[in-house]
XYZ file of C-alpha atoms in Angstrom:
408
model
C 187.397 37.240 103.924
C 188.888 40.051 101.215
C 187.021 36.963 99.213
C 184.312 36.661 100.408
C 183.879 40.621 100.589
C 184.157 40.289 96.194
C 181.984 37.895 95.477
C 179.518 39.464 97.571
C 180.028 43.050 95.397
C 179.912 41.221 92.151
C 176.766 38.940 93.045
C 175.408 42.576 94.268
C 175.769 44.255 90.812
C 174.548 41.406 89.575
C 171.494 41.645 90.492
C 171.561 46.018 89.878
C 171.620 45.267 86.432
C 169.430 42.692 85.895
C 166.623 45.095 87.417
C 167.648 47.915 85.320
C 167.752 45.748 82.635
C 164.101 44.033 83.156
C 162.858 47.389 83.627
C 164.076 48.689 80.191
C 163.574 45.555 78.471
C 159.387 45.278 79.792
C 156.251 47.643 78.368
C 153.151 48.573 79.407
C 150.933 46.073 79.608
C 148.527 45.606 77.186
C 145.069 47.355 77.724
C 141.965 45.890 76.581
C 139.484 47.550 74.812
C 135.728 46.481 73.991
C 134.386 48.611 71.044
C 130.922 49.433 70.819
C 129.432 50.109 67.255
C 125.745 50.973 66.448
C 124.789 48.322 64.149
C 124.970 48.172 60.325
C 121.471 49.236 58.688
C 119.439 46.159 57.645
C 116.730 46.369 54.130
C 113.288 47.570 55.817
C 112.061 44.739 57.433
C 107.729 43.977 56.036
C 105.575 45.654 58.312
C 103.588 44.191 60.752
C 100.261 44.994 60.479
C 99.996 48.441 62.309
C 103.985 47.452 63.653
C 106.707 50.193 64.296
C 110.180 49.723 63.010
C 112.320 48.864 65.973
C 114.792 51.250 66.470
C 118.346 50.989 65.188
C 120.455 48.465 67.244
C 123.841 48.162 68.937
C 126.372 45.211 68.493
C 129.892 44.782 70.258
C 132.717 43.923 68.452
C 134.998 41.055 69.883
C 138.122 42.620 72.282
C 140.907 43.746 70.985
C 144.441 44.550 72.007
C 145.319 47.941 71.860
C 148.714 48.661 70.275
C 151.253 51.745 72.027
C 150.813 54.301 70.547
C 153.300 55.119 67.380
C 155.802 57.587 67.377
C 154.914 60.801 66.188
C 157.231 61.486 62.862
C 158.500 65.112 62.505
C 156.804 67.202 59.587
C 157.114 65.862 56.082
C 158.758 62.572 57.008
C 155.297 60.331 56.627
C 151.741 61.266 55.965
C 149.386 62.234 58.167
C 147.702 59.756 61.214
C 150.594 57.181 59.851
C 153.925 56.646 62.617
C 157.306 55.237 61.367
C 157.519 52.592 58.866
C 158.020 50.010 61.666
C 155.187 51.151 63.131
C 151.294 50.176 61.517
C 149.417 53.424 60.726
C 146.671 53.674 63.797
C 142.961 52.473 62.962
C 140.937 55.283 61.108
C 137.107 55.335 62.227
C 135.272 55.715 59.035
C 134.093 58.596 58.724
C 129.728 58.977 58.814
C 127.834 58.711 55.422
C 127.112 61.834 54.421
C 123.462 63.261 53.814
C 121.595 62.026 50.484
C 121.192 64.485 47.707
C 118.151 65.857 46.752
C 117.182 67.764 43.183
C 118.630 70.500 43.021
C 120.877 70.393 46.427
C 124.723 69.794 46.327
C 127.345 68.958 49.259
C 127.041 72.927 50.078
C 124.261 74.069 51.438
C 122.453 76.730 49.182
C 120.568 79.862 51.186
C 117.866 78.614 48.749
C 117.123 75.400 48.731
C 116.287 74.356 52.532
C 117.736 71.476 53.245
C 115.882 68.135 54.698
C 116.870 68.045 57.865
C 115.349 71.924 58.262
C 112.261 71.840 57.131
C 110.658 71.682 60.798
C 112.648 74.418 61.703
C 111.206 77.324 59.176
C 109.597 80.523 60.798
C 112.291 80.876 63.572
C 113.921 83.952 61.938
C 110.608 85.597 61.009
C 109.809 89.219 62.126
C 106.538 89.514 62.785
C 107.021 92.569 60.654
C 107.574 90.744 57.510
C 104.108 88.541 58.733
C 101.550 91.005 56.115
C 97.776 89.674 55.178
C 96.903 88.614 51.939
C 98.286 85.299 49.894
C 101.061 84.246 51.442
C 104.109 84.739 49.770
C 106.887 82.993 51.455
C 107.515 80.074 48.734
C 107.301 81.408 44.987
C 109.720 79.075 43.307
C 108.338 75.482 42.366
C 108.252 72.435 45.659
C 110.759 69.987 44.708
C 110.163 66.934 42.529
C 108.891 64.172 44.653
C 109.790 61.374 45.078
C 112.909 62.064 47.531
C 115.813 59.040 47.842
C 115.793 60.070 51.287
C 111.795 59.180 52.563
C 111.111 56.522 50.395
C 110.979 52.955 50.918
C 110.312 50.142 48.371
C 107.445 48.161 48.692
C 106.011 45.219 46.973
C 102.931 47.659 45.901
C 105.456 50.583 44.501
C 107.324 52.978 46.900
C 106.370 54.723 50.368
C 106.826 57.204 52.384
C 109.139 57.340 55.533
C 110.673 58.894 58.188
C 114.297 59.468 56.966
C 117.427 58.331 58.995
C 118.222 61.696 60.645
C 114.623 62.226 61.672
C 112.778 64.147 58.829
C 109.364 63.516 57.992
C 107.530 63.644 54.553
C 105.069 65.903 56.254
C 107.591 69.062 56.578
C 109.776 68.004 53.809
C 107.003 67.433 51.195
C 105.255 70.562 52.817
C 104.941 73.953 51.122
C 107.359 76.091 52.760
C 105.632 78.926 54.509
C 107.225 82.145 56.961
C 103.867 81.969 58.753
C 104.238 77.933 60.182
C 106.105 78.554 63.543
C 104.950 81.615 64.325
C 102.940 83.291 66.726
C 101.589 86.215 66.023
C 100.596 87.932 62.602
C 97.224 87.900 60.853
C 94.867 85.518 61.189
C 95.563 82.301 58.854
C 93.123 80.543 56.702
C 93.711 77.490 55.488
C 91.725 76.120 51.915
C 92.263 72.020 51.187
C 90.737 71.485 47.708
C 90.075 67.340 47.245
C 88.111 65.291 44.352
C 90.969 65.588 42.512
C 92.772 62.376 40.872
C 90.230 61.019 39.159
C 90.269 58.650 36.255
C 89.050 61.289 32.826
C 89.224 64.468 34.796
C 91.778 67.421 34.010
C 92.977 68.210 36.802
C 95.344 71.251 35.445
C 92.687 72.790 34.169
C 90.530 72.560 37.456
C 93.366 74.673 39.278
C 94.472 76.595 36.649
C 94.993 79.672 38.579
C 94.464 78.867 42.013
C 96.466 80.200 44.491
C 99.885 78.612 45.227
C 98.833 78.089 49.327
C 95.704 76.235 48.657
C 96.450 72.828 49.228
C 95.276 69.721 46.799
C 94.313 66.580 47.870
C 94.309 63.238 45.258
C 92.683 60.148 45.083
C 94.832 57.352 44.541
C 92.624 55.587 41.798
C 92.605 58.223 38.822
C 95.767 57.151 35.796
C 98.249 59.129 35.919
C 98.909 60.519 39.174
C 102.162 60.879 39.658
C 102.774 63.389 37.047
C 99.349 64.717 38.096
C 100.811 65.403 41.354
C 104.195 66.530 40.542
C 102.102 69.599 38.165
C 100.880 70.488 41.224
C 104.025 70.514 43.727
C 105.821 72.998 40.224
C 103.225 75.483 40.384
C 103.558 75.585 44.720
C 100.648 73.399 45.932
C 101.466 70.743 48.677
C 99.113 67.406 48.369
C 97.308 65.066 50.681
C 96.276 62.040 49.950
C 92.637 60.593 49.891
C 92.018 57.811 51.048
C 89.198 55.699 50.453
C 87.222 54.795 54.229
C 83.853 52.862 54.460
C 80.896 55.019 54.660
C 77.419 54.602 56.905
C 75.457 53.339 54.082
C 78.194 51.187 52.036
C 77.943 48.955 50.123
C 74.522 50.976 48.464
C 77.327 53.941 49.149
C 80.631 52.209 47.628
C 84.199 54.144 47.419
C 85.870 51.699 45.462
C 87.316 48.301 45.587
C 90.581 49.809 47.886
C 88.307 51.339 50.402
C 89.346 50.561 54.246
C 86.463 48.726 55.982
C 85.496 47.681 59.489
C 85.001 44.523 58.364
C 88.441 43.449 57.161
C 91.052 42.817 59.800
C 93.460 44.848 60.454
C 96.368 43.333 58.405
C 94.136 43.657 55.460
C 93.156 47.540 55.968
C 97.345 48.015 56.048
C 97.672 46.593 52.896
C 95.127 48.668 51.293
C 96.300 51.201 53.369
C 99.778 51.154 51.782
C 98.204 50.147 48.246
C 96.795 53.987 47.874
C 100.061 55.516 49.746
C 102.063 53.760 47.301
C 100.426 55.131 44.048
C 102.246 58.334 43.664
C 105.224 60.337 46.016
C 105.483 63.982 47.268
C 101.965 64.460 49.777
C 102.105 65.648 53.269
C 99.915 63.803 55.000
C 96.187 62.054 54.398
C 92.728 62.634 54.334
C 89.106 61.540 54.487
C 87.768 60.365 51.304
C 84.040 59.320 52.843
C 85.060 57.644 55.598
C 81.970 57.730 58.126
C 81.318 54.403 59.401
C 84.780 53.752 59.098
C 86.573 57.042 61.488
C 83.560 55.884 64.356
C 85.622 53.032 64.949
C 88.270 52.345 67.292
C 90.094 49.109 66.357
C 89.313 50.096 62.314
C 91.277 53.485 63.000
C 94.190 52.702 65.619
C 96.416 50.266 63.739
C 95.997 52.616 60.173
C 96.507 55.855 62.367
C 99.436 54.105 63.607
C 100.828 53.554 60.261
C 100.317 56.924 59.485
C 102.460 58.412 62.240
C 105.296 55.707 61.829
C 105.537 56.918 58.422
C 105.436 60.646 59.220
C 102.013 61.388 57.811
C 99.898 63.711 59.059
C 95.834 63.311 59.206
C 93.253 65.885 58.006
C 89.661 65.149 59.035
C 87.212 66.752 56.201
C 85.021 67.843 59.224
C 81.642 65.764 57.253
C 81.507 63.194 60.711
C 82.202 63.110 63.708
C 85.522 63.350 64.632
C 85.329 62.080 68.693
C 87.252 58.528 67.481
C 89.242 59.818 65.433
C 90.347 62.629 67.954
C 91.126 60.261 70.594
C 93.422 57.625 69.050
C 94.927 60.904 67.527
C 96.058 62.003 70.704
C 96.640 58.711 72.186
C 99.627 58.140 69.401
C 100.430 61.736 69.154
C 99.445 61.294 65.829
C 99.610 64.866 64.094
C 95.836 65.751 63.172
C 93.019 68.173 62.872
C 89.699 69.014 61.761
C 88.300 71.175 58.717
C 86.508 73.749 60.689
C 83.727 74.818 56.977
C 82.755 71.864 54.944
C 82.686 75.533 52.519
C 80.591 73.617 49.436
C 77.995 72.282 52.302
C 75.747 75.174 51.111
C 75.996 78.791 50.249
C 79.745 79.246 49.127
C 80.309 82.716 49.640
C 78.275 82.708 53.360
C 80.818 79.266 54.116
C 83.910 81.707 53.652
C 82.862 83.999 55.628
C 82.418 81.554 58.300
C 85.499 79.917 58.182
C 86.920 83.597 58.504
C 85.133 84.030 61.977
C 86.651 80.950 62.629
C 89.949 82.548 62.078
C 89.471 85.081 63.742
C 88.815 83.682 66.915
C 91.106 81.045 66.766
C 94.036 82.747 64.988
C 93.908 80.073 62.030
C 90.778 78.387 60.290
C 90.886 74.971 57.726
C 87.874 74.680 54.972
C 87.824 71.874 52.264
C 86.286 71.858 48.824
C 84.859 69.722 46.202
C 87.107 70.257 43.382
C 84.995 72.030 40.081
C 85.656 75.247 37.984
C 82.749 77.991 40.249
C 84.381 77.110 43.609
C 88.423 77.136 42.167
C 87.714 80.816 40.648
C 84.998 81.830 43.729
C 88.643 80.323 46.192
C 90.320 82.681 43.745
C 88.542 85.438 44.364
C 87.905 85.410 47.387
C 91.348 85.096 48.683
C 92.074 88.405 46.087
C 89.713 89.962 48.972
C 91.531 88.799 51.965
C 94.813 91.452 52.555
C 91.828 94.544 53.262
C 89.865 91.798 55.458
C 93.225 91.692 57.784
C 93.683 87.826 57.097
C 96.457 86.220 55.102
C 95.550 82.731 52.968
C 98.055 79.864 53.745
C 98.632 75.583 53.078
C 96.813 73.598 55.036
C 100.352 72.217 57.278
C 101.617 76.325 57.976
C 97.825 76.213 59.624
C 98.117 72.952 61.386
C 100.843 74.595 62.910
C 99.562 77.263 64.110
C 96.994 75.750 65.481
C 100.009 74.181 67.657
C 101.410 77.144 68.248
C 98.323 78.246 70.099
């Protein structure tokens, strides 16, 4: 009996020791982790006619086994983020890429240099008392030289505008800053777009010399040295539109040029012509029409063009010379930022047309006039701008009038 008891005791303690050994020697069960990462950026593919680039996708990496947490070393024993020599450091996630630098900007934000990502937030902290009549002096410094890399896409034709990775649009980034843009109240806004610039052989610099900086300018696509002209205009403080040639009612008797967008062409061909025009220079906030009564009234022709402009972050201003029923409807459906000029300033006596512009601004809060560039017209607009303070009106860039009308 004694021998049996001794044997039972040995067996009991052997089992106990075995269980203890298993507990200490076995580790926790490894956990399976599925890591979801943003798919790497791909080079932009050629846009399909009127198509919209798909949003960035996501990829799922293969499952991996998560190692037990490494022991924390005492301070000074190992570099931060590393455990003892016997345990590998935990993998570090790559830092998010820094935002692209733009001319005049460094890694730190300069109070005088507006960051591209903040371009659409202008006016948020402006006191109404500072919104005085006269000429908008919100930004007396030259506008940054274009193109800015984050909002440029290479194409077979040349550089095209695009929306930046952070959502910034050329319409905002290239616009002339204005305290009057996103704030309700203050004096009624008047804006003027001077078109007909960029014509071969014209001396644009002489024509616009002395023009108040808030006056916006529209350059065509056929001239020579267009980027240099636009750069000079922006250095003088003027924001810029691109004038695209569109089919008029009496085409081909009245011909807007070899790259005009036509109702007789399929959408893909009109998009090619549009992209050719857009590649001629950089720095514009939007597009306006050169001629185009027939084209702007054709739904099937307008829709793909407006879709392309929306995709590229641009505005569209109809100069008011043609029926805007179709363009308004298409722009509304696509949520394209769109407007129509209230007054054709050279449709009659310019002094009476300017009076109509003033009346429209007082009635609606903001109004846009369009005129063709000519020395006499420029002088009259310049003299008129000097009288606005006494009339309780303020001259703003076209982009600010767009925003003010949206606010109202």
